[in-house]
Amino acid sequence: MEIEDWRRKIDELDRQIVSLLSERAEAAQAIGKLKRNTSLPIYEPNRERVIFENVRAANRGPLPDIELTHIYERIIDVMRALQREELASKGANTTRSGDRTGE
Amino acid sequence: MEIEDWRRKIDELDRQIVSLLSERAEAAQAIGKLKRNTSLPIYEPNRERVIFENVRAANRGPLPDIELTHIYERIIDVMRALQREELASKGANTTRSGDRTGE
């Protein structure tokens, strides 16, 4: 395969990754709504650990676990920002600074 | 769906995302090898722009384009680090600091 073939493959992979990230964001939003409507605790520190463990367990390379973790730190940051905007737009209590993942 | 159902869905999505990121890393490695073995220019500044345009065009929400771009900045950083390690391990010229994407 030539460079242009690999780039076309990367572009197709990126479109699939974007689609999955969108689905993931919708699920994070759904959890945010459920937390708002129930008495469940907002802050669940173990959840972030579970996410990273799941990601590392699924990793078959060639990316080292630490690099994949770097990507997931950013993904979790972005999902948290999305939930914060959602909470703020609903006028909910936004002093939940202890909520690391929101998921 | 309850919170636990959504979390199971997120964990499954994450396994799929990890798999696609691994495929993407393999493609980036393949491009790195082709560049090493050909006289093609290493630095192609338009390629990063094409990646971001492709990602934004594929975005159907709920993540804003800017947040998706934040995730992709990290993905591109990580892929570049992987290529640098590969080049360094092969004893190739590592003064290619102008190569933003490597892809």
JSON list of C-alpha atoms in Angstrom, two decimals:
[
{"chain": "A", "resi": 1, "resn": "MET", "atom": "CA", "xyz": [0.00, 0.00, 0.00]},
{"chain": "A", "resi": 2, "resn": "GLU", "atom": "CA", "xyz": [1.13, 3.53, -0.81]},
{"chain": "A", "resi": 3, "resn": "ILE", "atom": "CA", "xyz": [1.02, 6.49, 1.56]},
{"chain": "A", "resi": 4, "resn": "GLU", "atom": "CA", "xyz": [-2.21, 7.75, -0.02]},
{"chain": "A", "resi": 5, "resn": "ASP", "atom": "CA", "xyz": [-3.87, 4.36, 0.59]},
{"chain": "A", "resi": 6, "resn": "TRP", "atom": "CA", "xyz": [-2.87, 4.41, 4.26]},
{"chain": "A", "resi": 7, "resn": "ARG", "atom": "CA", "xyz": [-4.16, 7.97, 4.58]},
{"chain": "A", "resi": 8, "resn": "ARG", "atom": "CA", "xyz": [-7.51, 6.97, 3.12]},
{"chain": "A", "resi": 9, "resn": "LYS", "atom": "CA", "xyz": [-7.59, 4.15, 5.67]},
{"chain": "A", "resi": 10, "resn": "ILE", "atom": "CA", "xyz": [-6.78, 6.60, 8.49]},
{"chain": "A", "resi": 11, "resn": "ASP", "atom": "CA", "xyz": [-9.54, 8.98, 7.33]},
{"chain": "A", "resi": 12, "resn": "GLU", "atom": "CA", "xyz": [-12.06, 6.12, 7.31]},
{"chain": "A", "resi": 13, "resn": "LEU", "atom": "CA", "xyz": [-10.92, 4.98, 10.78]},
{"chain": "A", "resi": 14, "resn": "ASP", "atom": "CA", "xyz": [-11.28, 8.57, 12.03]},
{"chain": "A", "resi": 15, "resn": "ARG", "atom": "CA", "xyz": [-14.87, 8.73, 10.80]},
{"chain": "A", "resi": 16, "resn": "GLN", "atom": "CA", "xyz": [-15.62, 5.52, 12.72]},
{"chain": "A", "resi": 17, "resn": "ILE", "atom": "CA", "xyz": [-13.85, 6.85, 15.84]},
{"chain": "A", "resi": 18, "resn": "VAL", "atom": "CA", "xyz": [-15.86, 10.09, 15.66]},
{"chain": "A", "resi": 19, "resn": "SER", "atom": "CA", "xyz": [-19.08, 8.09, 15.43]},
{"chain": "A", "resi": 20, "resn": "LEU", "atom": "CA", "xyz": [-18.17, 6.04, 18.53]},
{"chain": "A", "resi": 21, "resn": "LEU", "atom": "CA", "xyz": [-17.09, 9.15, 20.46]},
{"chain": "A", "resi": 22, "resn": "SER", "atom": "CA", "xyz": [-20.50, 10.67, 19.66]},
{"chain": "A", "resi": 23, "resn": "GLU", "atom": "CA", "xyz": [-22.26, 7.57, 20.98]},
{"chain": "A", "resi": 24, "resn": "ARG", "atom": "CA", "xyz": [-20.08, 7.71, 24.08]},
{"chain": "A", "resi": 25, "resn": "ALA", "atom": "CA", "xyz": [-20.99, 11.37, 24.61]},
{"chain": "A", "resi": 26, "resn": "GLU", "atom": "CA", "xyz": [-24.70, 10.55, 24.34]},
{"chain": "A", "resi": 27, "resn": "ALA", "atom": "CA", "xyz": [-24.30, 7.84, 27.00]},
{"chain": "A", "resi": 28, "resn": "ALA", "atom": "CA", "xyz": [-22.41, 10.26, 29.28]},
{"chain": "A", "resi": 29, "resn": "GLN", "atom": "CA", "xyz": [-25.21, 12.79, 28.83]},
{"chain": "A", "resi": 30, "resn": "ALA", "atom": "CA", "xyz": [-27.80, 10.13, 29.71]},
{"chain": "A", "resi": 31, "resn": "ILE", "atom": "CA", "xyz": [-25.92, 9.31, 32.91]},
{"chain": "A", "resi": 32, "resn": "GLY", "atom": "CA", "xyz": [-25.73, 13.01, 33.77]},
{"chain": "A", "resi": 33, "resn": "LYS", "atom": "CA", "xyz": [-29.53, 13.27, 33.45]},
{"chain": "A", "resi": 34, "resn": "LEU", "atom": "CA", "xyz": [-30.10, 10.16, 35.58]},
{"chain": "A", "resi": 35, "resn": "LYS", "atom": "CA", "xyz": [-27.82, 11.53, 38.30]},
{"chain": "A", "resi": 36, "resn": "ARG", "atom": "CA", "xyz": [-29.71, 14.79, 38.31]},
{"chain": "A", "resi": 37, "resn": "ASN", "atom": "CA", "xyz": [-33.03, 13.01, 38.74]},
{"chain": "A", "resi": 38, "resn": "THR", "atom": "CA", "xyz": [-32.06, 10.51, 41.42]},
{"chain": "A", "resi": 39, "resn": "SER", "atom": "CA", "xyz": [-30.51, 10.53, 44.85]},
{"chain": "A", "resi": 40, "resn": "LEU", "atom": "CA", "xyz": [-27.45, 8.59, 43.67]},
{"chain": "A", "resi": 41, "resn": "PRO", "atom": "CA", "xyz": [-24.10, 10.06, 44.67]},
{"chain": "A", "resi": 42, "resn": "ILE", "atom": "CA", "xyz": [-22.57, 12.26, 41.97]},
{"chain": "A", "resi": 43, "resn": "TYR", "atom": "CA", "xyz": [-18.98, 11.64, 42.93]},
{"chain": "A", "resi": 44, "resn": "GLU", "atom": "CA", "xyz": [-17.85, 8.05, 42.32]},
{"chain": "A", "resi": 45, "resn": "PRO", "atom": "CA", "xyz": [-14.06, 8.00, 42.33]},
{"chain": "A", "resi": 46, "resn": "ASN", "atom": "CA", "xyz": [-13.84, 4.34, 41.38]},
{"chain": "A", "resi": 47, "resn": "ARG", "atom": "CA", "xyz": [-15.51, 4.88, 38.02]},
{"chain": "A", "resi": 48, "resn": "GLU", "atom": "CA", "xyz": [-12.51, 6.63, 36.43]},
{"chain": "A", "resi": 49, "resn": "ARG", "atom": "CA", "xyz": [-10.25, 3.80, 37.59]},
{"chain": "A", "resi": 50, "resn": "VAL", "atom": "CA", "xyz": [-12.61, 1.26, 36.00]},
{"chain": "A", "resi": 51, "resn": "ILE", "atom": "CA", "xyz": [-12.56, 3.16, 32.69]},
{"chain": "A", "resi": 52, "resn": "PHE", "atom": "CA", "xyz": [-8.75, 3.15, 32.55]},
{"chain": "A", "resi": 53, "resn": "GLU", "atom": "CA", "xyz": [-8.56, -0.53, 33.53]},
{"chain": "A", "resi": 54, "resn": "ASN", "atom": "CA", "xyz": [-11.03, -1.43, 30.79]},
{"chain": "A", "resi": 55, "resn": "VAL", "atom": "CA", "xyz": [-9.06, 0.57, 28.21]},
{"chain": "A", "resi": 56, "resn": "ARG", "atom": "CA", "xyz": [-5.74, -1.02, 29.17]},
{"chain": "A", "resi": 57, "resn": "ALA", "atom": "CA", "xyz": [-7.24, -4.51, 29.19]},
{"chain": "A", "resi": 58, "resn": "ALA", "atom": "CA", "xyz": [-8.53, -3.95, 25.63]},
{"chain": "A", "resi": 59, "resn": "ASN", "atom": "CA", "xyz": [-5.17, -2.70, 24.35]},
{"chain": "A", "resi": 60, "resn": "ARG", "atom": "CA", "xyz": [-3.38, -5.09, 21.98]},
{"chain": "A", "resi": 61, "resn": "GLY", "atom": "CA", "xyz": [-0.79, -2.53, 20.79]},
{"chain": "A", "resi": 62, "resn": "PRO", "atom": "CA", "xyz": [1.07, -1.01, 19.06]},
{"chain": "A", "resi": 63, "resn": "LEU", "atom": "CA", "xyz": [0.28, 1.99, 21.28]},
{"chain": "A", "resi": 64, "resn": "PRO", "atom": "CA", "xyz": [1.83, 1.65, 24.75]},
{"chain": "A", "resi": 65, "resn": "ASP", "atom": "CA", "xyz": [-0.73, 1.68, 27.60]},
{"chain": "A", "resi": 66, "resn": "ILE", "atom": "CA", "xyz": [0.60, 5.04, 28.79]},
{"chain": "A", "resi": 67, "resn": "GLU", "atom": "CA", "xyz": [-0.07, 6.69, 25.42]},
{"chain": "A", "resi": 68, "resn": "LEU", "atom": "CA", "xyz": [-3.57, 5.24, 25.25]},
{"chain": "A", "resi": 69, "resn": "THR", "atom": "CA", "xyz": [-4.12, 6.56, 28.78]},
{"chain": "A", "resi": 70, "resn": "HIS", "atom": "CA", "xyz": [-3.07, 10.02, 27.58]},
{"chain": "A", "resi": 71, "resn": "ILE", "atom": "CA", "xyz": [-5.76, 9.89, 24.89]},
{"chain": "A", "resi": 72, "resn": "TYR", "atom": "CA", "xyz": [-8.37, 8.74, 27.41]},
{"chain": "A", "resi": 73, "resn": "GLU", "atom": "CA", "xyz": [-7.51, 11.48, 29.89]},
{"chain": "A", "resi": 74, "resn": "ARG", "atom": "CA", "xyz": [-8.46, 13.93, 27.15]},
{"chain": "A", "resi": 75, "resn": "ILE", "atom": "CA", "xyz": [-11.63, 12.01, 26.24]},
{"chain": "A", "resi": 76, "resn": "ILE", "atom": "CA", "xyz": [-12.76, 12.00, 29.89]},
{"chain": "A", "resi": 77, "resn": "ASP", "atom": "CA", "xyz": [-11.98, 15.73, 30.19]},
{"chain": "A", "resi": 78, "resn": "VAL", "atom": "CA", "xyz": [-14.10, 16.48, 27.15]},
{"chain": "A", "resi": 79, "resn": "MET", "atom": "CA", "xyz": [-17.03, 14.34, 28.32]},
{"chain": "A", "resi": 80, "resn": "ARG", "atom": "CA", "xyz": [-16.92, 16.11, 31.69]},
{"chain": "A", "resi": 81, "resn": "ALA", "atom": "CA", "xyz": [-17.02, 19.51, 29.95]},
{"chain": "A", "resi": 82, "resn": "LEU", "atom": "CA", "xyz": [-20.07, 18.39, 27.99]},
{"chain": "A", "resi": 83, "resn": "GLN", "atom": "CA", "xyz": [-21.86, 17.31, 31.18]},
{"chain": "A", "resi": 84, "resn": "ARG", "atom": "CA", "xyz": [-20.96, 20.57, 32.93]},
{"chain": "A", "resi": 85, "resn": "GLU", "atom": "CA", "xyz": [-22.49, 22.57, 30.08]},
{"chain": "A", "resi": 86, "resn": "GLU", "atom": "CA", "xyz": [-25.60, 20.42, 30.29]},
{"chain": "A", "resi": 87, "resn": "LEU", "atom": "CA", "xyz": [-25.88, 20.90, 34.06]},
{"chain": "A", "resi": 88, "resn": "ALA", "atom": "CA", "xyz": [-25.23, 24.64, 33.79]},
{"chain": "A", "resi": 89, "resn": "SER", "atom": "CA", "xyz": [-27.84, 25.05, 31.06]},
{"chain": "A", "resi": 90, "resn": "LYS", "atom": "CA", "xyz": [-30.40, 23.35, 33.29]},
{"chain": "A", "resi": 91, "resn": "GLY", "atom": "CA", "xyz": [-29.59, 25.65, 36.20]},
{"chain": "A", "resi": 92, "resn": "ALA", "atom": "CA", "xyz": [-28.53, 22.70, 38.33]},
{"chain": "A", "resi": 93, "resn": "ASN", "atom": "CA", "xyz": [-26.02, 22.86, 41.16]},
{"chain": "A", "resi": 94, "resn": "THR", "atom": "CA", "xyz": [-22.63, 23.36, 39.46]},
{"chain": "A", "resi": 95, "resn": "THR", "atom": "CA", "xyz": [-20.52, 23.11, 42.62]},
{"chain": "A", "resi": 96, "resn": "ARG", "atom": "CA", "xyz": [-19.86, 19.41, 41.99]},
{"chain": "A", "resi": 97, "resn": "SER", "atom": "CA", "xyz": [-16.14, 19.94, 41.57]},
{"chain": "A", "resi": 98, "resn": "GLY", "atom": "CA", "xyz": [-15.42, 16.57, 43.15]},
{"chain": "A", "resi": 99, "resn": "ASP", "atom": "CA", "xyz": [-17.00, 14.76, 40.23]},
{"chain": "A", "resi": 100, "resn": "ARG", "atom": "CA", "xyz": [-13.99, 13.62, 38.25]},
{"chain": "A", "resi": 101, "resn": "THR", "atom": "CA", "xyz": [-15.69, 11.57, 35.54]},
{"chain": "A", "resi": 102, "resn": "GLY", "atom": "CA", "xyz": [-19.36, 12.46, 35.81]},
{"chain": "A", "resi": 103, "resn": "GLU", "atom": "CA", "xyz": [-20.04, 9.04, 34.31]},
{"chain": "B", "resi": 1, "resn": "MET", "atom": "CA", "xyz": [-31.79, 2.35, 31.04]},
{"chain": "B", "resi": 2, "resn": "GLU", "atom": "CA", "xyz": [-30.14, 2.61, 34.45]},
{"chain": "B", "resi": 3, "resn": "ILE", "atom": "CA", "xyz": [-26.72, 4.10, 35.13]},
{"chain": "B", "resi": 4, "resn": "GLU", "atom": "CA", "xyz": [-25.12, 0.65, 35.21]},
{"chain": "B", "resi": 5, "resn": "ASP", "atom": "CA", "xyz": [-26.56, -0.14, 31.75]},
{"chain": "B", "resi": 6, "resn": "TRP", "atom": "CA", "xyz": [-25.14, 3.08, 30.33]},
{"chain": "B", "resi": 7, "resn": "ARG", "atom": "CA", "xyz": [-21.77, 2.33, 31.91]},
{"chain": "B", "resi": 8, "resn": "ARG", "atom": "CA", "xyz": [-21.70, -1.11, 30.32]},
{"chain": "B", "resi": 9, "resn": "LYS", "atom": "CA", "xyz": [-22.46, 0.57, 27.01]},
{"chain": "B", "resi": 10, "resn": "ILE", "atom": "CA", "xyz": [-19.62, 3.07, 27.56]},
{"chain": "B", "resi": 11, "resn": "ASP", "atom": "CA", "xyz": [-17.20, 0.25, 28.42]},
{"chain": "B", "resi": 12, "resn": "GLU", "atom": "CA", "xyz": [-18.16, -1.60, 25.22]},
{"chain": "B", "resi": 13, "resn": "LEU", "atom": "CA", "xyz": [-17.77, 1.59, 23.15]},
{"chain": "B", "resi": 14, "resn": "ASP", "atom": "CA", "xyz": [-14.35, 2.15, 24.75]},
{"chain": "B", "resi": 15, "resn": "ARG", "atom": "CA", "xyz": [-13.21, -1.33, 23.70]},
{"chain": "B", "resi": 16, "resn": "GLN", "atom": "CA", "xyz": [-14.26, -0.55, 20.13]},
{"chain": "B", "resi": 17, "resn": "ILE", "atom": "CA", "xyz": [-12.53, 2.86, 20.25]},
{"chain": "B", "resi": 18, "resn": "VAL", "atom": "CA", "xyz": [-9.32, 1.24, 21.54]},
{"chain": "B", "resi": 19, "resn": "SER", "atom": "CA", "xyz": [-9.43, -1.26, 18.68]},
{"chain": "B", "resi": 20, "resn": "LEU", "atom": "CA", "xyz": [-9.81, 1.52, 16.08]},
{"chain": "B", "resi": 21, "resn": "LEU", "atom": "CA", "xyz": [-7.04, 3.59, 17.70]},
{"chain": "B", "resi": 22, "resn": "SER", "atom": "CA", "xyz": [-4.76, 0.54, 17.45]},
{"chain": "B", "resi": 23, "resn": "GLU", "atom": "CA", "xyz": [-5.57, 0.15, 13.74]},
{"chain": "B", "resi": 24, "resn": "ARG", "atom": "CA", "xyz": [-4.91, 3.87, 13.28]},
{"chain": "B", "resi": 25, "resn": "ALA", "atom": "CA", "xyz": [-1.55, 3.54, 15.03]},
{"chain": "B", "resi": 26, "resn": "GLU", "atom": "CA", "xyz": [-0.58, 0.63, 12.73]},
{"chain": "B", "resi": 27, "resn": "ALA", "atom": "CA", "xyz": [-1.43, 2.76, 9.69]},
{"chain": "B", "resi": 28, "resn": "ALA", "atom": "CA", "xyz": [0.63, 5.67, 11.05]},
{"chain": "B", "resi": 29, "resn": "GLN", "atom": "CA", "xyz": [3.55, 3.29, 11.60]},
{"chain": "B", "resi": 30, "resn": "ALA", "atom": "CA", "xyz": [3.22, 2.00, 8.03]},
{"chain": "B", "resi": 31, "resn": "ILE", "atom": "CA", "xyz": [3.35, 5.56, 6.70]},
{"chain": "B", "resi": 32, "resn": "GLY", "atom": "CA", "xyz": [6.42, 6.26, 8.83]},
{"chain": "B", "resi": 33, "resn": "LYS", "atom": "CA", "xyz": [8.17, 3.25, 7.28]},
{"chain": "B", "resi": 34, "resn": "LEU", "atom": "CA", "xyz": [7.23, 4.29, 3.74]},
{"chain": "B", "resi": 35, "resn": "LYS", "atom": "CA", "xyz": [8.56, 7.81, 4.35]},
{"chain": "B", "resi": 36, "resn": "ARG", "atom": "CA", "xyz": [11.82, 6.39, 5.62]},
{"chain": "B", "resi": 37, "resn": "ASN", "atom": "CA", "xyz": [12.23, 4.26, 2.50]},
{"chain": "B", "resi": 38, "resn": "THR", "atom": "CA", "xyz": [11.28, 6.82, -0.15]},
{"chain": "B", "resi": 39, "resn": "SER", "atom": "CA", "xyz": [12.33, 10.29, -1.21]},
{"chain": "B", "resi": 40, "resn": "LEU", "atom": "CA", "xyz": [8.91, 11.72, -0.36]},
{"chain": "B", "resi": 41, "resn": "PRO", "atom": "CA", "xyz": [8.96, 14.87, 1.75]},
{"chain": "B", "resi": 42, "resn": "ILE", "atom": "CA", "xyz": [8.56, 14.17, 5.47]},
{"chain": "B", "resi": 43, "resn": "TYR", "atom": "CA", "xyz": [6.94, 17.47, 6.33]},
{"chain": "B", "resi": 44, "resn": "GLU", "atom": "CA", "xyz": [3.47, 17.87, 4.81]},
{"chain": "B", "resi": 45, "resn": "PRO", "atom": "CA", "xyz": [1.73, 20.65, 6.67]},
{"chain": "B", "resi": 46, "resn": "ASN", "atom": "CA", "xyz": [-1.57, 20.21, 4.83]},
{"chain": "B", "resi": 47, "resn": "ARG", "atom": "CA", "xyz": [-2.09, 16.71, 6.16]},
{"chain": "B", "resi": 48, "resn": "GLU", "atom": "CA", "xyz": [-2.97, 17.81, 9.71]},
{"chain": "B", "resi": 49, "resn": "ARG", "atom": "CA", "xyz": [-5.51, 20.27, 8.30]},
{"chain": "B", "resi": 50, "resn": "VAL", "atom": "CA", "xyz": [-7.09, 17.48, 6.24]},
{"chain": "B", "resi": 51, "resn": "ILE", "atom": "CA", "xyz": [-7.37, 15.26, 9.34]},
{"chain": "B", "resi": 52, "resn": "PHE", "atom": "CA", "xyz": [-9.19, 17.97, 11.33]},
{"chain": "B", "resi": 53, "resn": "GLU", "atom": "CA", "xyz": [-11.49, 18.80, 8.40]},
{"chain": "B", "resi": 54, "resn": "ASN", "atom": "CA", "xyz": [-12.39, 15.13, 8.02]},
{"chain": "B", "resi": 55, "resn": "VAL", "atom": "CA", "xyz": [-13.12, 14.80, 11.74]},
{"chain": "B", "resi": 56, "resn": "ARG", "atom": "CA", "xyz": [-15.32, 17.90, 11.84]},
{"chain": "B", "resi": 57, "resn": "ALA", "atom": "CA", "xyz": [-17.21, 16.84, 8.69]},
{"chain": "B", "resi": 58, "resn": "ALA", "atom": "CA", "xyz": [-17.98, 13.47, 10.33]},
{"chain": "B", "resi": 59, "resn": "ASN", "atom": "CA", "xyz": [-19.23, 15.06, 13.56]},
{"chain": "B", "resi": 60, "resn": "ARG", "atom": "CA", "xyz": [-23.01, 14.80, 14.09]},
{"chain": "B", "resi": 61, "resn": "GLY", "atom": "CA", "xyz": [-22.91, 15.88, 17.78]},
{"chain": "B", "resi": 62, "resn": "PRO", "atom": "CA", "xyz": [-23.50, 16.05, 20.68]},
{"chain": "B", "resi": 63, "resn": "LEU", "atom": "CA", "xyz": [-19.83, 16.97, 21.12]},
{"chain": "B", "resi": 64, "resn": "PRO", "atom": "CA", "xyz": [-19.03, 20.47, 19.79]},
{"chain": "B", "resi": 65, "resn": "ASP", "atom": "CA", "xyz": [-16.41, 20.51, 17.00]},
{"chain": "B", "resi": 66, "resn": "ILE", "atom": "CA", "xyz": [-13.96, 22.29, 19.31]},
{"chain": "B", "resi": 67, "resn": "GLU", "atom": "CA", "xyz": [-14.12, 19.50, 21.91]},
{"chain": "B", "resi": 68, "resn": "LEU", "atom": "CA", "xyz": [-13.67, 16.82, 19.25]},
{"chain": "B", "resi": 69, "resn": "THR", "atom": "CA", "xyz": [-10.70, 18.79, 17.97]},
{"chain": "B", "resi": 70, "resn": "HIS", "atom": "CA", "xyz": [-9.22, 18.73, 21.49]},
{"chain": "B", "resi": 71, "resn": "ILE", "atom": "CA", "xyz": [-9.44, 14.93, 21.51]},
{"chain": "B", "resi": 72, "resn": "TYR", "atom": "CA", "xyz": [-7.83, 14.73, 18.06]},
{"chain": "B", "resi": 73, "resn": "GLU", "atom": "CA", "xyz": [-4.97, 17.03, 19.02]},
{"chain": "B", "resi": 74, "resn": "ARG", "atom": "CA", "xyz": [-4.10, 14.45, 21.67]},
{"chain": "B", "resi": 75, "resn": "ILE", "atom": "CA", "xyz": [-4.53, 11.53, 19.27]},
{"chain": "B", "resi": 76, "resn": "ILE", "atom": "CA", "xyz": [-2.18, 13.17, 16.74]},
{"chain": "B", "resi": 77, "resn": "ASP", "atom": "CA", "xyz": [0.35, 13.93, 19.51]},
{"chain": "B", "resi": 78, "resn": "VAL", "atom": "CA", "xyz": [0.35, 10.29, 20.58]},
{"chain": "B", "resi": 79, "resn": "MET", "atom": "CA", "xyz": [0.69, 8.95, 17.03]},
{"chain": "B", "resi": 80, "resn": "ARG", "atom": "CA", "xyz": [3.63, 11.31, 16.47]},
{"chain": "B", "resi": 81, "resn": "ALA", "atom": "CA", "xyz": [5.31, 10.06, 19.65]},
{"chain": "B", "resi": 82, "resn": "LEU", "atom": "CA", "xyz": [4.89, 6.47, 18.41]},
{"chain": "B", "resi": 83, "resn": "GLN", "atom": "CA", "xyz": [6.52, 7.33, 15.08]},
{"chain": "B", "resi": 84, "resn": "ARG", "atom": "CA", "xyz": [9.36, 9.17, 16.80]},
{"chain": "B", "resi": 85, "resn": "GLU", "atom": "CA", "xyz": [10.11, 6.11, 18.92]},
{"chain": "B", "resi": 86, "resn": "GLU", "atom": "CA", "xyz": [10.07, 3.97, 15.79]},
{"chain": "B", "resi": 87, "resn": "LEU", "atom": "CA", "xyz": [12.43, 6.32, 13.95]},
{"chain": "B", "resi": 88, "resn": "ALA", "atom": "CA", "xyz": [14.73, 6.59, 16.97]},
{"chain": "B", "resi": 89, "resn": "SER", "atom": "CA", "xyz": [14.87, 2.82, 17.40]},
{"chain": "B", "resi": 90, "resn": "LYS", "atom": "CA", "xyz": [15.91, 2.48, 13.75]},
{"chain": "B", "resi": 91, "resn": "GLY", "atom": "CA", "xyz": [18.67, 5.06, 14.13]},
{"chain": "B", "resi": 92, "resn": "ALA", "atom": "CA", "xyz": [17.10, 7.30, 11.51]},
{"chain": "B", "resi": 93, "resn": "ASN", "atom": "CA", "xyz": [17.51, 11.06, 11.34]},
{"chain": "B", "resi": 94, "resn": "THR", "atom": "CA", "xyz": [15.49, 12.40, 14.27]},
{"chain": "B", "resi": 95, "resn": "THR", "atom": "CA", "xyz": [15.91, 16.09, 13.49]},
{"chain": "B", "resi": 96, "resn": "ARG", "atom": "CA", "xyz": [12.60, 16.19, 11.67]},
{"chain": "B", "resi": 97, "resn": "SER", "atom": "CA", "xyz": [11.06, 18.62, 14.11]},
{"chain": "B", "resi": 98, "resn": "GLY", "atom": "CA", "xyz": [9.01, 20.24, 11.37]},
{"chain": "B", "resi": 99, "resn": "ASP", "atom": "CA", "xyz": [6.94, 17.08, 10.91]},
{"chain": "B", "resi": 100, "resn": "ARG", "atom": "CA", "xyz": [3.75, 17.91, 12.75]},
{"chain": "B", "resi": 101, "resn": "THR", "atom": "CA", "xyz": [1.67, 14.83, 11.95]},
{"chain": "B", "resi": 102, "resn": "GLY", "atom": "CA", "xyz": [4.14, 12.34, 10.55]},
{"chain": "B", "resi": 103, "resn": "GLU", "atom": "CA", "xyz": [1.21, 10.82, 8.70]}
]
